[in-house]
Amino acid sequence: MAALRASHAARAESAAARAAALSRYVERHGADHSDAVWKAAHAARVAAQALAVLSESAPDAAADSRCARNAAASAAQAAQMGQVVDTDAEAATLACKAALKASQTAGVAAGAKHLGADEGLNAEADAAEKAAVKAAENAGWTRPGEDVPSVATGVRSPEVMAMMHL
């Protein structure tokens, strides 16, 4: 159980960090894209909420994997906003595709059939997250060793918690 939690937590933390970095990137480079700035910031908040819920809860493979899935989905939304700001540059398109794949594999690992406990699916999700990080670096959205911007989680409304299946 501890190994599963560590895997899900590492994936959630990585995805939340990508979302936060992307939010900052979009804010800095998206002066003409106020909607993208708002969406990236919202995605970063939702990813931070998922990470906070995971860190505050008792170990549970299904719930932990849903938190990792939610953080990855939020990072994918932020990546889409990065792609908008970068006007579909090739590196941005590849980074967005990698983020979507990370989100999809995290979703499969968290699915009702596996409940976050399938080692093979979790390994695929871990690998997809690492690929998404590398692609974000290649797009210039994140930099290795750069401090992760802090993101306030905001109010955890019952609606958001229900949407995240928590």
PDB file of C-alpha atoms in Angstrom:
ATOM      1  CA  MET A   1       0.000   0.000   0.000  1.00  0.00           C
ATOM      2  CA  ALA A   2       2.838   2.416   0.836  1.00  0.00           C
ATOM      3  CA  ALA A   3       4.487   1.875  -2.556  1.00  0.00           C
ATOM      4  CA  LEU A   4       1.210   2.548  -4.357  1.00  0.00           C
ATOM      5  CA  ARG A   5       0.630   5.716  -2.378  1.00  0.00           C
ATOM      6  CA  ALA A   6       4.175   6.907  -3.095  1.00  0.00           C
ATOM      7  CA  SER A   7       3.684   6.283  -6.824  1.00  0.00           C
ATOM      8  CA  HIS A   8       0.345   8.098  -6.955  1.00  0.00           C
ATOM      9  CA  ALA A   9       1.660  10.957  -4.816  1.00  0.00           C
ATOM     10  CA  ALA A  10       4.776  11.421  -6.959  1.00  0.00           C
ATOM     11  CA  ARG A  11       2.663  11.483 -10.117  1.00  0.00           C
ATOM     12  CA  ALA A  12       0.179  13.941  -8.588  1.00  0.00           C
ATOM     13  CA  GLU A  13       2.971  16.199  -7.356  1.00  0.00           C
ATOM     14  CA  SER A  14       4.661  16.180 -10.755  1.00  0.00           C
ATOM     15  CA  ALA A  15       1.421  16.974 -12.588  1.00  0.00           C
ATOM     16  CA  ALA A  16       0.523  19.732 -10.121  1.00  0.00           C
ATOM     17  CA  ALA A  17       3.995  21.230 -10.575  1.00  0.00           C
ATOM     18  CA  ARG A  18       3.574  21.147 -14.369  1.00  0.00           C
ATOM     19  CA  ALA A  19       0.183  22.848 -14.069  1.00  0.00           C
ATOM     20  CA  ALA A  20       1.619  25.545 -11.776  1.00  0.00           C
ATOM     21  CA  ALA A  21       4.572  26.181 -14.076  1.00  0.00           C
ATOM     22  CA  LEU A  22       2.284  26.329 -17.084  1.00  0.00           C
ATOM     23  CA  SER A  23      -0.007  28.769 -15.334  1.00  0.00           C
ATOM     24  CA  ARG A  24       2.960  31.048 -14.722  1.00  0.00           C
ATOM     25  CA  TYR A  25       4.178  30.598 -18.321  1.00  0.00           C
ATOM     26  CA  VAL A  26       0.750  31.388 -19.787  1.00  0.00           C
ATOM     27  CA  GLU A  27       0.394  34.411 -17.516  1.00  0.00           C
ATOM     28  CA  ARG A  28       3.795  35.749 -18.641  1.00  0.00           C
ATOM     29  CA  HIS A  29       3.357  35.073 -22.358  1.00  0.00           C
ATOM     30  CA  GLY A  30      -0.392  35.252 -22.866  1.00  0.00           C
ATOM     31  CA  ALA A  31      -1.150  38.958 -22.619  1.00  0.00           C
ATOM     32  CA  ASP A  32      -3.463  38.639 -25.628  1.00  0.00           C
ATOM     33  CA  HIS A  33      -5.123  35.489 -24.270  1.00  0.00           C
ATOM     34  CA  SER A  34      -6.966  36.427 -21.074  1.00  0.00           C
ATOM     35  CA  ASP A  35      -9.219  33.363 -21.323  1.00  0.00           C
ATOM     36  CA  ALA A  36      -6.189  31.067 -21.576  1.00  0.00           C
ATOM     37  CA  VAL A  37      -4.600  32.794 -18.577  1.00  0.00           C
ATOM     38  CA  TRP A  38      -7.744  32.227 -16.501  1.00  0.00           C
ATOM     39  CA  LYS A  39      -8.090  28.584 -17.609  1.00  0.00           C
ATOM     40  CA  ALA A  40      -4.445  27.788 -16.885  1.00  0.00           C
ATOM     41  CA  ALA A  41      -4.702  29.389 -13.427  1.00  0.00           C
ATOM     42  CA  HIS A  42      -7.880  27.418 -12.708  1.00  0.00           C
ATOM     43  CA  ALA A  43      -6.218  24.196 -13.844  1.00  0.00           C
ATOM     44  CA  ALA A  44      -3.291  24.878 -11.516  1.00  0.00           C
ATOM     45  CA  ARG A  45      -5.700  25.444  -8.592  1.00  0.00           C
ATOM     46  CA  VAL A  46      -7.572  22.201  -9.272  1.00  0.00           C
ATOM     47  CA  ALA A  47      -4.288  20.277  -9.524  1.00  0.00           C
ATOM     48  CA  ALA A  48      -3.154  21.824  -6.233  1.00  0.00           C
ATOM     49  CA  GLN A  49      -6.467  20.811  -4.643  1.00  0.00           C
ATOM     50  CA  ALA A  50      -6.033  17.221  -5.823  1.00  0.00           C
ATOM     51  CA  LEU A  51      -2.517  17.126  -4.382  1.00  0.00           C
ATOM     52  CA  ALA A  52      -3.715  18.640  -1.092  1.00  0.00           C
ATOM     53  CA  VAL A  53      -6.514  16.084  -0.787  1.00  0.00           C
ATOM     54  CA  LEU A  54      -4.070  13.237  -1.391  1.00  0.00           C
ATOM     55  CA  SER A  55      -1.630  14.529   1.226  1.00  0.00           C
ATOM     56  CA  GLU A  56      -4.368  15.028   3.826  1.00  0.00           C
ATOM     57  CA  SER A  57      -6.114  11.682   3.432  1.00  0.00           C
ATOM     58  CA  ALA A  58      -5.450   8.189   4.685  1.00  0.00           C
ATOM     59  CA  PRO A  59      -3.750   5.845   2.201  1.00  0.00           C
ATOM     60  CA  ASP A  60      -6.282   4.397  -0.232  1.00  0.00           C
ATOM     61  CA  ALA A  61      -5.128   3.217  -3.659  1.00  0.00           C
ATOM     62  CA  ALA A  62      -8.392   4.112  -5.389  1.00  0.00           C
ATOM     63  CA  ALA A  63      -8.668   7.602  -3.881  1.00  0.00           C
ATOM     64  CA  ASP A  64      -4.951   8.293  -4.286  1.00  0.00           C
ATOM     65  CA  SER A  65      -5.069   7.295  -7.949  1.00  0.00           C
ATOM     66  CA  ARG A  66      -8.076   9.569  -8.515  1.00  0.00           C
ATOM     67  CA  CYS A  67      -6.082  12.467  -7.051  1.00  0.00           C
ATOM     68  CA  ALA A  68      -3.197  11.683  -9.422  1.00  0.00           C
ATOM     69  CA  ARG A  69      -5.658  11.414 -12.315  1.00  0.00           C
ATOM     70  CA  ASN A  70      -7.244  14.771 -11.421  1.00  0.00           C
ATOM     71  CA  ALA A  71      -3.870  16.483 -11.199  1.00  0.00           C
ATOM     72  CA  ALA A  72      -2.862  15.018 -14.580  1.00  0.00           C
ATOM     73  CA  ALA A  73      -6.151  16.104 -16.173  1.00  0.00           C
ATOM     74  CA  SER A  74      -5.660  19.622 -14.832  1.00  0.00           C
ATOM     75  CA  ALA A  75      -2.090  19.695 -16.132  1.00  0.00           C
ATOM     76  CA  ALA A  76      -3.419  18.632 -19.543  1.00  0.00           C
ATOM     77  CA  GLN A  77      -5.855  21.539 -19.507  1.00  0.00           C
ATOM     78  CA  ALA A  78      -3.021  23.893 -18.611  1.00  0.00           C
ATOM     79  CA  ALA A  79      -0.960  22.405 -21.459  1.00  0.00           C
ATOM     80  CA  GLN A  80      -3.765  23.165 -23.884  1.00  0.00           C
ATOM     81  CA  MET A  81      -3.569  26.789 -22.763  1.00  0.00           C
ATOM     82  CA  GLY A  82       0.192  26.730 -23.280  1.00  0.00           C
ATOM     83  CA  GLN A  83      -0.417  25.505 -26.797  1.00  0.00           C
ATOM     84  CA  VAL A  84      -2.886  28.371 -27.384  1.00  0.00           C
ATOM     85  CA  VAL A  85      -0.353  30.944 -26.185  1.00  0.00           C
ATOM     86  CA  ASP A  86       2.426  29.405 -28.276  1.00  0.00           C
ATOM     87  CA  THR A  87       0.132  29.480 -31.325  1.00  0.00           C
ATOM     88  CA  ASP A  88       0.490  25.766 -31.958  1.00  0.00           C
ATOM     89  CA  ALA A  89       4.300  25.710 -32.226  1.00  0.00           C
ATOM     90  CA  GLU A  90       5.548  22.171 -32.831  1.00  0.00           C
ATOM     91  CA  ALA A  91       7.131  21.761 -29.378  1.00  0.00           C
ATOM     92  CA  ALA A  92       3.943  23.064 -27.750  1.00  0.00           C
ATOM     93  CA  THR A  93       1.811  20.650 -29.756  1.00  0.00           C
ATOM     94  CA  LEU A  94       4.036  17.731 -28.753  1.00  0.00           C
ATOM     95  CA  ALA A  95       3.978  18.827 -25.109  1.00  0.00           C
ATOM     96  CA  CYS A  96       0.207  19.089 -25.171  1.00  0.00           C
ATOM     97  CA  LYS A  97      -0.077  15.598 -26.671  1.00  0.00           C
ATOM     98  CA  ALA A  98       2.256  14.224 -23.986  1.00  0.00           C
ATOM     99  CA  ALA A  99       0.172  15.903 -21.269  1.00  0.00           C
ATOM    100  CA  LEU A 100      -3.014  14.420 -22.708  1.00  0.00           C
ATOM    101  CA  LYS A 101      -1.405  10.979 -22.794  1.00  0.00           C
ATOM    102  CA  ALA A 102      -0.318  11.367 -19.159  1.00  0.00           C
ATOM    103  CA  SER A 103      -3.874  12.295 -18.264  1.00  0.00           C
ATOM    104  CA  GLN A 104      -5.334   9.365 -20.184  1.00  0.00           C
ATOM    105  CA  THR A 105      -2.972   6.791 -18.708  1.00  0.00           C
ATOM    106  CA  ALA A 106      -3.602   8.138 -15.200  1.00  0.00           C
ATOM    107  CA  GLY A 107      -7.321   7.828 -15.911  1.00  0.00           C
ATOM    108  CA  VAL A 108      -6.984   4.215 -17.006  1.00  0.00           C
ATOM    109  CA  ALA A 109      -4.906   3.392 -13.917  1.00  0.00           C
ATOM    110  CA  ALA A 110      -7.551   4.992 -11.695  1.00  0.00           C
ATOM    111  CA  GLY A 111     -10.455   3.375 -13.541  1.00  0.00           C
ATOM    112  CA  ALA A 112     -13.174   1.425 -11.792  1.00  0.00           C
ATOM    113  CA  LYS A 113     -11.785  -1.877 -13.030  1.00  0.00           C
ATOM    114  CA  HIS A 114      -8.322  -1.331 -11.509  1.00  0.00           C
ATOM    115  CA  LEU A 115      -8.889   1.157  -8.647  1.00  0.00           C
ATOM    116  CA  GLY A 116      -5.324   2.416  -8.800  1.00  0.00           C
ATOM    117  CA  ALA A 117      -3.818  -0.919  -7.794  1.00  0.00           C
ATOM    118  CA  ASP A 118      -2.609  -2.370 -11.112  1.00  0.00           C
ATOM    119  CA  GLU A 119       1.197  -2.207 -11.079  1.00  0.00           C
ATOM    120  CA  GLY A 120       1.534  -2.335 -14.864  1.00  0.00           C
ATOM    121  CA  LEU A 121      -0.946   0.488 -15.451  1.00  0.00           C
ATOM    122  CA  ASN A 122       0.645   2.575 -12.714  1.00  0.00           C
ATOM    123  CA  ALA A 123       4.062   2.053 -14.321  1.00  0.00           C
ATOM    124  CA  GLU A 124       2.612   3.236 -17.663  1.00  0.00           C
ATOM    125  CA  ALA A 125       1.125   6.288 -15.944  1.00  0.00           C
ATOM    126  CA  ASP A 126       4.464   7.031 -14.252  1.00  0.00           C
ATOM    127  CA  ALA A 127       6.285   6.780 -17.589  1.00  0.00           C
ATOM    128  CA  ALA A 128       3.709   8.982 -19.330  1.00  0.00           C
ATOM    129  CA  GLU A 129       4.074  11.608 -16.585  1.00  0.00           C
ATOM    130  CA  LYS A 130       7.862  11.610 -17.009  1.00  0.00           C
ATOM    131  CA  ALA A 131       7.410  12.010 -20.770  1.00  0.00           C
ATOM    132  CA  ALA A 132       4.999  14.912 -20.190  1.00  0.00           C
ATOM    133  CA  VAL A 133       7.557  16.617 -17.947  1.00  0.00           C
ATOM    134  CA  LYS A 134      10.267  16.205 -20.596  1.00  0.00           C
ATOM    135  CA  ALA A 135       7.971  17.517 -23.331  1.00  0.00           C
ATOM    136  CA  ALA A 136       7.043  20.540 -21.178  1.00  0.00           C
ATOM    137  CA  GLU A 137      10.745  21.232 -20.725  1.00  0.00           C
ATOM    138  CA  ASN A 138      11.311  20.940 -24.489  1.00  0.00           C
ATOM    139  CA  ALA A 139       8.490  23.429 -25.087  1.00  0.00           C
ATOM    140  CA  GLY A 140      10.090  25.879 -22.660  1.00  0.00           C
ATOM    141  CA  TRP A 141       7.127  25.720 -20.288  1.00  0.00           C
ATOM    142  CA  THR A 142       9.212  24.361 -17.409  1.00  0.00           C
ATOM    143  CA  ARG A 143      12.901  24.279 -16.593  1.00  0.00           C
ATOM    144  CA  PRO A 144      14.688  21.493 -14.724  1.00  0.00           C
ATOM    145  CA  GLY A 145      15.502  22.563 -11.200  1.00  0.00           C
ATOM    146  CA  GLU A 146      13.269  25.637 -11.381  1.00  0.00           C
ATOM    147  CA  ASP A 147      11.283  26.397  -8.246  1.00  0.00           C
ATOM    148  CA  VAL A 148       7.660  25.348  -8.554  1.00  0.00           C
ATOM    149  CA  PRO A 149       5.404  28.366  -8.197  1.00  0.00           C
ATOM    150  CA  SER A 150       3.102  28.146  -5.227  1.00  0.00           C
ATOM    151  CA  VAL A 151      -0.575  27.891  -6.072  1.00  0.00           C
ATOM    152  CA  ALA A 152      -3.340  28.587  -3.583  1.00  0.00           C
ATOM    153  CA  THR A 153      -5.932  25.838  -3.597  1.00  0.00           C
ATOM    154  CA  GLY A 154      -8.771  28.283  -3.069  1.00  0.00           C
ATOM    155  CA  VAL A 155     -12.052  27.100  -1.609  1.00  0.00           C
ATOM    156  CA  ARG A 156     -12.734  23.399  -1.901  1.00  0.00           C
ATOM    157  CA  SER A 157     -16.378  23.549  -2.768  1.00  0.00           C
ATOM    158  CA  PRO A 158     -18.517  20.415  -2.568  1.00  0.00           C
ATOM    159  CA  GLU A 159     -19.122  20.789  -6.296  1.00  0.00           C
ATOM    160  CA  VAL A 160     -15.416  20.694  -7.152  1.00  0.00           C
ATOM    161  CA  MET A 161     -14.821  17.789  -4.773  1.00  0.00           C
ATOM    162  CA  ALA A 162     -17.707  15.859  -6.337  1.00  0.00           C
ATOM    163  CA  MET A 163     -16.430  16.653  -9.830  1.00  0.00           C
ATOM    164  CA  MET A 164     -13.053  15.230  -8.843  1.00  0.00           C
ATOM    165  CA  HIS A 165     -14.810  12.127  -7.432  1.00  0.00           C
ATOM    166  CA  LEU A 166     -13.442  12.743  -3.950  1.00  0.00           C
TER     167      LEU A 166
END
